[in-house]
Coordinates of C-alpha atoms in Angstrom, one line a residue:
Chain A
M189 CA 92.9 56.6 156.1
I190 CA 93.0 60.1 155.4
S191 CA 91.0 63.2 156.8
S192 CA 91.5 66.6 155.4
A193 CA 90.6 70.1 156.9
P194 CA 90.4 73.6 154.9
G195 CA 92.4 76.8 155.0
K196 CA 90.6 80.0 156.1
V197 CA 90.4 83.2 154.5
I198 CA 89.6 86.4 156.4
I199 CA 87.6 88.8 154.1
F200 CA 87.6 91.8 156.1
G201 CA 88.1 92.7 159.5
E202 CA 91.5 91.2 160.6
H203 CA 92.7 93.3 163.6
A204 CA 89.5 95.1 164.5
V205 CA 88.3 91.8 165.4
V206 CA 90.9 91.2 168.3
Y207 CA 88.9 94.8 169.7
K208 CA 85.4 93.4 169.8
R209 CA 84.6 94.5 166.4
R210 CA 83.4 91.8 163.6
A211 CA 85.0 89.8 160.9
L212 CA 83.8 87.7 157.6
A213 CA 85.8 84.9 157.3
S214 CA 85.3 81.8 155.2
A215 CA 87.0 78.5 154.5
I216 CA 88.7 78.0 151.0
N217 CA 89.2 75.1 148.9
L218 CA 92.9 75.0 149.8
R219 CA 93.3 71.9 152.7
C220 CA 95.4 70.2 154.4
Y221 CA 95.3 66.4 154.4
V222 CA 96.4 63.9 157.2
K223 CA 97.0 60.2 156.8
A224 CA 97.1 58.4 160.0
E225 CA 97.9 54.7 160.7
K226 CA 98.3 52.6 163.5
K227 CA 101.9 52.3 165.0
D228 CA 103.6 51.2 167.8
D229 CA 105.1 54.3 168.1
I230 CA 104.9 58.2 167.1
E231 CA 105.6 59.2 163.9
I232 CA 105.2 62.5 162.1
I233 CA 106.3 62.8 158.6
S234 CA 105.6 66.5 156.7
E235 CA 107.6 68.7 154.4
Y236 CA 109.4 69.7 157.3
G237 CA 111.0 66.4 158.0
K238 CA 110.3 63.1 160.0
T239 CA 110.2 63.4 163.8
G240 CA 108.5 61.6 166.7
L241 CA 106.5 63.9 169.1
D242 CA 108.2 67.1 168.4
F243 CA 106.9 70.8 169.5
R244 CA 109.6 72.8 167.8
V245 CA 109.4 71.3 164.5
H246 CA 105.7 69.8 164.4
P247 CA 104.0 72.0 167.0
F248 CA 100.0 72.0 166.3
I249 CA 100.3 67.7 165.4
S250 CA 102.5 67.0 168.3
Q251 CA 100.1 69.1 170.7
S252 CA 97.1 67.3 168.9
I253 CA 98.3 63.6 169.0
V254 CA 98.9 64.5 173.0
N255 CA 95.9 66.3 173.6
F256 CA 93.7 62.9 172.0
K257 CA 95.5 60.5 174.3
E258 CA 93.0 62.0 176.8
V259 CA 90.0 61.1 174.8
T260 CA 91.2 57.7 174.4
D261 CA 94.6 55.9 174.9
F262 CA 96.6 54.3 172.2
K263 CA 100.2 53.1 171.5
G264 CA 101.6 55.0 168.9
V265 CA 100.5 56.5 165.4
R266 CA 102.2 57.4 162.1
V267 CA 100.6 60.4 160.8
E268 CA 101.7 61.9 157.3
V269 CA 100.7 65.6 156.3
R270 CA 100.1 67.3 153.1
S271 CA 99.3 70.8 153.0
K272 CA 98.0 72.7 149.6
I273 CA 97.9 76.1 152.4
P274 CA 101.1 78.2 152.1
P275 CA 102.4 78.3 155.9
A276 CA 102.7 81.4 157.9
S277 CA 100.5 83.4 155.5
G278 CA 97.5 84.2 157.0
L279 CA 95.6 81.4 155.5
G280 CA 95.2 79.0 158.7
S281 CA 97.6 76.3 157.9
S282 CA 98.1 75.5 161.6
A283 CA 94.5 75.3 162.4
A284 CA 94.1 73.2 159.4
V285 CA 96.5 70.7 160.2
T286 CA 95.1 70.5 164.0
V287 CA 91.4 69.8 162.8
A288 CA 92.9 67.7 160.0
T289 CA 95.1 65.5 162.8
L290 CA 92.3 65.3 165.0
T291 CA 89.5 64.3 162.6
A292 CA 91.8 61.4 161.0
L293 CA 92.6 60.4 164.9
N294 CA 89.0 60.0 165.6
E295 CA 88.5 57.9 162.4
L296 CA 91.4 55.8 163.0
F297 CA 90.2 55.0 166.7
S298 CA 86.6 55.0 166.0
T299 CA 86.3 57.7 168.9
S300 CA 82.9 58.8 167.4
L301 CA 83.6 62.7 168.4
T302 CA 81.2 64.9 167.1
K303 CA 82.4 68.1 165.3
D304 CA 81.7 70.1 168.5
E305 CA 83.8 68.1 170.0
I306 CA 86.6 68.2 167.7
F307 CA 86.3 71.9 167.4
E308 CA 87.1 72.3 171.1
L309 CA 89.3 70.0 171.2
A310 CA 91.4 71.8 168.1
R311 CA 90.6 75.0 170.0
K312 CA 92.4 73.9 172.9
V313 CA 95.3 72.8 171.0
E314 CA 95.5 76.2 169.6
L315 CA 95.8 77.5 173.2
D316 CA 98.4 75.4 174.5
V317 CA 100.6 75.9 171.6
Q318 CA 100.1 79.7 171.2
G319 CA 99.1 80.9 174.7
K320 CA 96.2 82.5 173.1
G321 CA 94.1 82.4 169.8
S322 CA 90.2 83.6 168.9
G323 CA 89.6 80.4 167.8
T324 CA 88.1 81.9 164.7
D325 CA 90.6 79.1 162.3
P326 CA 89.8 76.1 164.2
F327 CA 86.1 77.0 163.9
I328 CA 86.4 77.4 160.5
S329 CA 88.8 74.6 159.6
T330 CA 86.2 72.2 161.6
F331 CA 82.6 73.2 160.4
G332 CA 83.4 75.4 157.1
G333 CA 81.4 78.1 155.2
A334 CA 81.5 81.4 155.8
W335 CA 80.8 83.2 158.8
I336 CA 80.9 86.7 160.5
F337 CA 82.8 86.2 163.7
P338 CA 82.6 86.9 166.5
E339 CA 78.5 86.3 166.6
R340 CA 79.4 83.1 164.2
K341 CA 76.5 84.1 162.1
K342 CA 76.4 82.1 158.9
V343 CA 77.0 83.9 155.6
N344 CA 75.5 82.6 152.3
P345 CA 77.7 84.4 149.7
K346 CA 76.4 84.6 145.7
F347 CA 79.9 84.1 144.3
T348 CA 82.7 82.3 145.6
R349 CA 85.7 83.1 143.6
L350 CA 88.4 84.8 145.3
F351 CA 91.8 85.9 144.2
V352 CA 95.0 85.1 146.5
Y353 CA 98.4 86.7 146.0
D354 CA 101.4 85.2 148.3
T355 CA 104.0 88.3 149.3
K356 CA 106.2 85.3 150.2
K357 CA 107.0 87.7 153.3
R358 CA 106.0 85.5 156.5
S359 CA 103.5 87.3 158.2
I360 CA 104.0 86.8 161.9
T361 CA 100.7 87.2 163.5
A362 CA 101.4 87.7 167.3
E363 CA 104.1 90.3 166.3
M364 CA 101.7 92.3 163.9
V365 CA 99.0 92.1 167.1
A366 CA 101.3 93.7 169.7
G367 CA 102.4 96.2 166.7
V368 CA 98.5 97.6 166.7
A369 CA 97.9 97.5 170.4
E370 CA 101.0 99.7 170.8
R371 CA 99.6 102.1 168.0
R372 CA 96.3 102.0 169.5
E373 CA 98.1 102.9 173.0
I374 CA 99.2 105.9 171.7
F375 CA 96.3 107.1 169.8
P376 CA 93.4 105.1 171.5
E377 CA 90.7 107.5 170.1
V378 CA 91.9 107.3 166.6
F379 CA 92.3 103.7 166.7
E380 CA 88.9 102.8 168.2
R381 CA 87.2 105.0 165.5
I382 CA 89.0 103.4 162.6
F383 CA 88.2 99.9 164.1
D384 CA 84.6 101.1 164.1
A385 CA 84.9 101.9 160.4
I386 CA 86.5 98.5 159.8
D387 CA 83.4 96.6 161.6
A388 CA 80.8 98.8 159.2
I389 CA 82.8 97.2 156.4
T390 CA 82.2 93.3 157.6
L391 CA 78.6 93.9 158.1
E392 CA 77.9 96.2 154.7
G393 CA 80.4 93.4 152.8
A394 CA 78.7 90.2 154.1
D395 CA 75.5 92.0 153.1
L396 CA 77.1 92.4 149.4
F397 CA 78.8 89.1 149.4
E398 CA 75.0 87.8 150.0
K399 CA 73.5 90.0 147.2
G400 CA 76.4 89.4 144.7
E401 CA 77.2 93.1 144.2
V402 CA 80.7 93.0 143.0
E403 CA 81.6 96.1 142.0
K404 CA 80.6 97.6 145.8
L405 CA 82.5 94.4 147.5
E406 CA 85.6 96.1 145.6
K407 CA 85.2 99.5 146.9
L408 CA 85.0 98.0 150.4
F409 CA 88.3 96.0 149.5
F410 CA 89.8 99.1 148.8
I411 CA 88.7 101.0 151.8
N412 CA 89.2 98.4 154.0
Q413 CA 93.3 98.2 152.5
K414 CA 93.3 101.6 153.2
L415 CA 92.3 101.3 157.2
L416 CA 94.6 98.4 157.7
S417 CA 97.8 100.5 156.3
A418 CA 96.5 103.2 158.6
I419 CA 96.6 101.1 161.9
G420 CA 100.5 100.0 160.4
V421 CA 100.0 96.4 159.4
S422 CA 100.4 97.0 155.6
T423 CA 103.9 97.9 154.4
P424 CA 105.5 100.3 151.7
E425 CA 105.9 97.5 149.2
I426 CA 102.5 96.3 149.8
D427 CA 101.1 99.7 149.3
S428 CA 102.9 100.4 146.2
L429 CA 101.8 97.0 144.9
V430 CA 98.3 98.0 145.7
A431 CA 98.4 101.3 144.2
E432 CA 99.8 99.7 140.8
L433 CA 96.5 96.8 140.9
E434 CA 94.5 100.0 141.7
R435 CA 95.7 101.8 138.4
R436 CA 94.9 98.2 136.2
G437 CA 91.6 98.5 138.2
V438 CA 92.3 95.7 140.7
F439 CA 91.2 96.2 144.0
A440 CA 93.6 94.2 147.0
K441 CA 93.5 94.1 150.6
I442 CA 96.0 92.1 153.1
T443 CA 94.0 89.1 154.3
G444 CA 94.9 88.0 158.1
A445 CA 97.8 89.5 160.5
G446 CA 99.7 91.6 157.4
G447 CA 103.3 93.0 157.4
G448 CA 103.5 90.2 154.5
G449 CA 101.5 87.2 153.8
C450 CA 98.7 87.5 151.2
L451 CA 96.5 89.5 149.6
I452 CA 93.3 88.9 148.5
S453 CA 91.2 90.6 145.4
L454 CA 87.5 89.9 143.3
K455 CA 89.5 89.9 140.3
P456 CA 92.3 88.1 138.8
F457 CA 96.2 89.3 138.4
E458 CA 99.2 88.4 137.9
G459 CA 100.8 85.8 140.0
A460 CA 97.7 85.6 142.5
F461 CA 96.0 82.1 142.4
E462 CA 92.3 81.4 142.3
V463 CA 90.6 80.2 145.3
K464 CA 87.0 79.0 146.2
I465 CA 85.2 80.5 149.4
N466 CA 82.4 79.0 151.3
E467 CA 83.9 75.6 151.1
E468 CA 82.9 72.2 153.2
G469 CA 84.7 71.6 156.9
A470 CA 87.1 68.9 158.2
R471 CA 86.1 65.4 156.4
V472 CA 87.2 61.9 156.2
E473 CA 88.5 61.3 152.5
D474 CA 86.7 58.3 150.8
F475 CA 90.4 57.5 149.3
E476 CA 93.0 55.7 151.0
D477 CA 96.7 57.1 149.3
W478 CA 98.2 60.2 148.1
R479 CA 97.2 59.6 144.7
F480 CA 94.0 62.1 145.0
F481 CA 96.3 65.1 146.9
D482 CA 99.0 64.4 143.7
N483 CA 96.6 65.4 141.4
Chain B
M536 CA 100.6 151.3 148.5
I537 CA 101.2 147.4 149.0
S538 CA 99.1 144.7 151.2
S539 CA 99.5 141.3 151.5
A540 CA 97.7 138.1 152.6
P541 CA 99.0 134.8 153.5
G542 CA 98.0 131.4 151.8
K543 CA 97.0 128.7 154.6
V544 CA 97.7 125.1 155.0
I545 CA 95.2 122.3 156.4
I546 CA 97.8 120.3 158.5
F547 CA 94.7 118.0 159.3
G548 CA 91.2 117.4 159.0
E549 CA 90.4 118.2 154.8
H550 CA 87.1 117.0 153.7
A551 CA 85.9 115.7 157.4
V552 CA 85.7 119.2 158.1
V553 CA 82.9 119.7 155.5
Y554 CA 81.0 116.7 157.9
K555 CA 81.1 118.9 160.8
R556 CA 84.1 117.4 161.9
R557 CA 87.4 119.5 162.9
A558 CA 90.3 120.8 161.4
L559 CA 93.3 122.6 162.0
A560 CA 95.0 124.8 159.4
S561 CA 97.5 127.6 159.4
A562 CA 98.6 130.6 157.5
I563 CA 102.1 130.2 156.2
N564 CA 104.9 132.4 154.9
L565 CA 103.7 132.6 151.2
R566 CA 101.9 135.3 150.7
C567 CA 100.2 137.0 148.2
Y568 CA 100.9 140.8 147.4
V569 CA 98.9 143.2 145.9
K570 CA 100.1 147.2 144.5
A571 CA 96.7 149.2 144.8
E572 CA 97.0 153.0 142.9
K573 CA 94.3 155.3 142.1
K574 CA 93.2 155.6 138.8
D575 CA 90.5 156.8 136.5
D576 CA 89.3 153.3 135.2
I577 CA 89.8 150.1 136.6
E578 CA 93.1 147.7 135.5
I579 CA 94.0 144.7 137.0
I580 CA 97.4 143.0 136.4
S581 CA 98.4 139.8 137.0
E582 CA 100.9 136.9 135.9
Y583 CA 97.7 136.1 133.9
G584 CA 97.6 139.1 132.0
K585 CA 96.1 142.9 132.3
T586 CA 92.5 143.5 132.1
G587 CA 89.6 145.2 133.5
L588 CA 87.0 144.0 135.7
D589 CA 87.2 140.8 134.3
F590 CA 85.4 137.8 136.4
R591 CA 87.1 135.1 134.1
V592 CA 90.6 135.7 134.2
H593 CA 90.6 137.4 137.1
P594 CA 87.2 136.5 139.4
F595 CA 88.4 137.1 142.9
I596 CA 89.8 140.8 142.2
S597 CA 87.3 141.9 140.0
Q598 CA 84.6 140.6 142.9
S599 CA 86.6 142.2 145.4
I600 CA 86.8 145.6 143.8
V601 CA 83.0 145.5 142.9
N602 CA 81.9 144.6 146.4
F603 CA 84.3 147.4 148.0
K604 CA 82.2 150.0 146.0
E605 CA 79.7 149.4 148.4
V606 CA 82.1 150.4 151.0
T607 CA 82.9 153.8 149.4
D608 CA 82.5 154.9 146.0
F609 CA 85.4 155.4 144.0
K610 CA 86.2 156.0 140.4
G611 CA 89.0 153.6 139.3
V612 CA 92.1 152.0 140.6
R613 CA 95.2 150.4 139.6
V614 CA 95.6 146.6 141.2
E615 CA 98.6 144.8 140.5
V616 CA 99.2 141.3 142.0
R617 CA 102.2 139.2 142.1
S618 CA 102.0 135.9 144.3
K619 CA 104.1 133.6 146.0
I620 CA 101.4 131.0 146.6
P621 CA 100.8 128.3 143.9
P622 CA 97.4 128.5 142.5
A623 CA 94.9 125.5 142.6
S624 CA 97.3 123.6 144.9
G625 CA 95.3 123.7 148.2
L626 CA 97.2 126.7 149.6
G627 CA 94.3 129.3 149.9
S628 CA 95.7 131.6 146.7
S629 CA 92.5 132.3 146.2
A630 CA 91.4 133.8 149.7
A631 CA 94.8 135.3 149.7
V632 CA 94.6 137.4 146.8
T633 CA 90.8 138.4 147.9
V634 CA 92.0 139.8 151.6
A635 CA 95.0 141.4 150.0
T636 CA 93.3 143.3 147.6
L637 CA 90.7 144.3 150.1
T638 CA 93.5 145.1 152.8
A639 CA 95.0 147.4 149.6
L640 CA 91.7 149.2 148.7
N641 CA 91.2 149.8 152.6
E642 CA 94.5 151.3 153.1
L643 CA 94.2 153.2 149.8
F644 CA 90.9 154.9 150.2
S645 CA 91.3 155.3 153.9
T646 CA 88.0 153.6 154.5
S647 CA 89.2 152.3 158.0
L648 CA 87.9 148.6 158.1
T649 CA 88.3 146.6 160.9
K650 CA 90.4 143.1 160.0
D651 CA 86.4 141.8 161.4
E652 CA 85.3 143.6 158.5
I653 CA 87.8 142.7 156.1
F654 CA 87.0 139.3 156.4
E655 CA 83.5 139.4 156.2
L656 CA 84.0 141.0 153.1
A657 CA 86.7 138.7 151.7
R658 CA 83.9 135.7 152.9
K659 CA 81.2 137.5 150.9
V660 CA 83.3 137.6 147.5
E661 CA 84.3 133.7 148.6
L662 CA 80.4 133.0 148.3
D663 CA 80.1 135.1 145.2
V664 CA 82.5 133.8 143.5
Q665 CA 82.1 130.5 143.8
G666 CA 78.3 129.9 145.6
K667 CA 80.0 128.2 148.4
G668 CA 82.7 128.0 150.8
S669 CA 83.5 127.3 154.6
G670 CA 85.2 130.7 155.2
T671 CA 88.3 129.3 156.8
D672 CA 90.4 130.3 153.9
P673 CA 89.2 133.9 154.4
F674 CA 89.4 133.6 158.1
I675 CA 93.2 132.2 157.9
S676 CA 94.1 134.9 155.4
T677 CA 93.0 137.7 157.3
F678 CA 93.9 136.9 161.0
G679 CA 96.9 134.5 160.5
G680 CA 98.1 132.0 162.8
A681 CA 97.1 128.7 163.4
W682 CA 93.3 127.7 164.2
I683 CA 91.0 124.5 164.8
F684 CA 87.9 124.9 162.9
P685 CA 84.9 125.2 162.6
E686 CA 85.4 126.7 166.4
R687 CA 88.2 128.8 165.6
K688 CA 89.9 128.0 168.4
K689 CA 93.6 129.1 168.3
V690 CA 96.4 126.8 168.1
N691 CA 100.0 127.9 169.5
P692 CA 102.5 125.2 167.6
K693 CA 105.7 125.0 169.3
F694 CA 107.6 124.0 166.0
T695 CA 106.6 125.9 162.8
R696 CA 108.2 124.0 159.9
L697 CA 106.5 122.5 157.6
F698 CA 107.9 120.8 154.1
V699 CA 105.7 121.1 150.8
Y700 CA 105.4 119.3 147.7
D701 CA 103.5 120.5 144.9
T702 CA 102.4 117.2 142.7
K703 CA 101.6 119.8 139.9
K704 CA 98.2 118.1 139.0
R705 CA 95.3 120.7 139.7
S706 CA 93.2 120.0 142.7
I707 CA 90.1 120.9 142.2
T708 CA 88.1 121.0 145.4
A709 CA 84.2 120.9 144.1
E710 CA 85.2 117.6 142.1
M711 CA 87.1 116.2 145.3
V712 CA 84.5 117.1 147.7
A713 CA 81.5 115.7 145.3
G714 CA 83.4 112.9 144.8
V715 CA 83.5 112.1 148.8
A716 CA 79.9 112.8 148.7
E717 CA 78.7 110.1 146.2
R718 CA 80.9 107.8 148.0
R719 CA 79.8 108.8 151.4
E720 CA 76.0 107.8 149.7
I721 CA 76.9 104.3 149.3
F722 CA 78.7 103.8 152.5
P723 CA 77.3 106.0 154.9
E724 CA 78.7 104.1 158.1
V725 CA 81.9 103.3 157.1
F726 CA 82.5 107.1 156.1
E727 CA 81.1 108.7 158.9
R728 CA 83.6 106.6 161.3
I729 CA 86.1 107.3 159.2
F730 CA 85.4 111.5 159.9
D731 CA 85.2 110.5 163.4
A732 CA 88.7 108.9 163.1
I733 CA 90.0 112.2 161.6
D734 CA 88.5 114.2 164.1
A735 CA 89.9 112.4 166.8
I736 CA 93.6 113.1 164.8
T737 CA 93.1 116.9 164.4
L738 CA 92.3 117.3 168.1
E739 CA 95.3 114.7 169.1
G740 CA 97.4 116.6 166.3
A741 CA 96.5 120.5 167.6
D742 CA 97.5 119.3 170.9
L743 CA 100.8 117.5 169.5
F744 CA 101.7 120.7 167.5
E745 CA 101.8 122.7 171.2
K746 CA 103.5 120.4 173.1
G747 CA 105.9 120.2 169.9
E748 CA 105.9 116.2 169.9
V749 CA 107.4 115.8 166.3
E750 CA 107.5 112.0 166.2
K751 CA 104.0 111.6 167.4
L752 CA 103.0 114.1 164.6
E753 CA 104.0 112.2 162.2
K754 CA 102.7 109.1 162.6
L755 CA 99.0 111.3 162.7
F756 CA 100.2 112.8 159.3
F757 CA 100.9 108.9 158.2
I758 CA 97.6 107.8 159.7
N759 CA 95.6 110.9 157.8
Q760 CA 97.1 110.1 154.9
K761 CA 95.9 106.8 154.8
L762 CA 91.9 107.6 155.9
L763 CA 92.2 110.5 153.1
S764 CA 93.1 107.9 150.7
A765 CA 90.5 105.5 152.4
I766 CA 87.8 108.1 151.3
G767 CA 89.0 108.3 147.6
V768 CA 90.6 111.5 147.6
S769 CA 94.2 110.3 147.0
T770 CA 95.3 108.9 143.9
P771 CA 97.3 105.6 143.1
E772 CA 100.6 108.2 142.1
I773 CA 100.3 109.9 145.3
D774 CA 100.2 106.3 147.1
S775 CA 103.2 105.2 145.5
L776 CA 104.7 108.3 146.4
V777 CA 103.7 108.6 149.7
A778 CA 105.0 104.9 150.2
E779 CA 108.6 105.4 148.7
L780 CA 108.6 108.6 151.3
E781 CA 107.6 106.0 153.7
R782 CA 110.8 103.5 152.9
R783 CA 112.7 106.6 153.6
G784 CA 111.5 107.3 157.0
V785 CA 109.1 110.7 155.9
F786 CA 105.3 110.8 156.4
A787 CA 103.7 113.0 153.7
K788 CA 100.2 113.7 153.7
I789 CA 98.1 115.4 151.4
T790 CA 96.8 118.8 152.1
G791 CA 93.5 120.5 151.0
A792 CA 91.3 118.6 148.8
G793 CA 93.2 116.1 147.1
G794 CA 93.5 114.4 143.7
G795 CA 96.5 116.4 143.3
G796 CA 97.5 119.5 145.0
C797 CA 100.1 119.5 147.5
L798 CA 101.5 116.8 150.2
I799 CA 103.0 118.5 153.5
S800 CA 105.4 116.7 155.7
L801 CA 107.1 117.6 158.9
K802 CA 110.6 116.3 157.3
P803 CA 112.3 117.5 154.0
F804 CA 112.6 115.9 151.1
E805 CA 113.1 115.8 147.5
G806 CA 111.3 118.3 145.9
A807 CA 109.8 120.1 148.6
F808 CA 110.3 123.4 149.6
E809 CA 110.0 124.7 153.5
V810 CA 106.9 127.2 154.6
K811 CA 106.4 128.5 158.2
I812 CA 103.0 128.1 159.7
N813 CA 101.3 130.4 162.4
E814 CA 102.3 133.1 160.3
E815 CA 101.0 136.8 160.2
G816 CA 97.3 137.7 158.7
A817 CA 96.9 140.5 156.4
R818 CA 98.7 143.6 156.6
V819 CA 99.6 146.5 154.9
E820 CA 103.8 146.5 153.8
D821 CA 106.2 149.3 155.1
F822 CA 107.4 149.3 151.4
E823 CA 106.0 151.2 148.1
D824 CA 107.4 149.4 145.2
W825 CA 108.4 145.3 144.4
R826 CA 112.1 145.5 145.3
F827 CA 110.9 143.4 148.6
F828 CA 109.0 140.8 146.5
D829 CA 111.6 140.3 144.0
N830 CA 114.5 139.3 146.7

C-alpha cells in the first residue's frame, strides 16, 4: 500500500507570516511516497538508511509512528519512503513525509481518519519534532491546493507553472527566522513596515494569480525578493544570481526561509526545473509497488 | 573675488521624500567655486566652454545672472566656474553652481543679501530652469550642515567621513522619479509601505549619526539600498556591485536618484573617494585667484 503527499512552495510572504502578516503558498507536484506494510517490529527505510524507530535519522517518520499508536495499537510496521522533494530546501519535505506516513498508516490499519484528523496528527508531529511550527506545511501537504495563510483562504490560480532553482545550499529555517528576529529587535519600526509591504504583496499577488496576470506578478517577485534581501535572508551570492537573471528578463525570488534553499520564478532559466502548483493533497495511490515512482 | 558653495549627499530617504516621507542630507566638502568680475558684457567660463548668457550650455549660471538683475542692475559680469563636484551624479552640482554664483554676485555688487535671501533666489533659479524641485539642494548648498527634510531639522553627526563611488553612469533624476511614480501607480499599497520603511530608516539613521553608531548605520545602509532596489531605482549592475562589496564587509547604497550616479558607504573601498559631511555652506573665499583650487 503506497500513499503520497505533496511538497509545498511559498510564493509570497515568507518570514512576514511569522509576524502575523499573510503568505501565499501552494502544494506542488513533487511528492513524497510512503509504502507501509504490517510487520512484527518497526523498520524505516529511506535514502538515509534502514533503521528502527530513530529520532535522529528519521525524526518525522518515527514521531508519526509513535503518535499513530495513540490512534490504534499495532505491533509493528515497515515504512519505506521515496521522495521527489529535495530536503532542507524550503519545499516542505518534512511535512510531506509526515503526512504521507500518517496517510499510509491510516489506510494500512483501516482507522478511517478524516483529512482533518490526519492534518491534526501531522501538526502535532511537527510540534513534537521541532518544538514549534506554523502548521502551514502539514495543512498544504494534507489538503493540497493554493492558500492564503494564516486565514486559510483558498486561491484559484489561472496558471500553475513555476520554475524552481535549488541553490544546493541548505536553508535552516530556525536559524533564518532567529536572524530576522534579531535584526527586527534592532530596527523594529523599519522591519514592521517592510512586513506590511510584504503583506500587501501577498494580497496583490494572490489576486494576480487568480487573474492570470503574469507580467505584473513578475514585478511582485522582483519586489518581494528585494524585501527579503532587506530583512537579511538573501545572500550576496543569491543577490548576484538574481541580478544576473534580471539582466536576462527573469525575476526570481527566494522561497521559504532563505540563506540558501530554492529560488522560484515564473519563467524558465538554466538549472531551474518546472513544477506545477495547486496540486492535490495527500492520497492513497492506486499502485502497490514502486514502478510508478521510478518512471 | 571668489565664492564657493558645497555639493550635497542624500544619506537616507531619496525618492521616499517625493512622497512626503523624510530624508537625511548633508553638505559635503566638494565645492563649486565661482570667480566673478565686473565687465561690460556677460561672459561665462566653465569646463563646458566660454559663452555669453546661454541657457543650454550654462542654464543655472545664466538663470542666476538674469534673476540677480532683479536685485540690482548691472552692465555685465565675467563668471568663471571651477567645480570639484561630479555633474549629474546626485551630488548637487547644479545647486552648488547656482548658490556660488549668487553669492559671488552678491559680494561683487555689494548687495548685502542675507543667506535666506540667497537661498530664496537659488530656489527660484532651480524652479525656473527645471520647472520643479524640492529646494533641498539649494538649501543645503546655502546653509551647509546636515538636515532632515522636509522639516529642516538640524542633525549633528558624531562622525563625518563618507565614501563616494561614482558609477560614471548618468543619473537622470526626472526619469528615475517618473519611473517610481509609474510603478507606484501599479502597486500603491506596496510602495506606500516601502516608503514608510524608508521614512523609519531616515529617523533611525539621523539618530545613529548623532550617536556615532557606525555598525548599526551600516545595517541601515544595507536595508535602504535593498528598498531602493525594490522600488526599481537600482540596476542589476549596481546590485551585483553592492553584493560583491557585501562579501567584503562593505555596505553601500545609492545616493540620489539612482539608475547610475553615485554610491555611498561608511567604509572605504576600491574606487571610492572620501568626502566629509556636515560641511560649511556658501561663503566668500579669502583668496582671489585659483591657486587654492588647483592644490
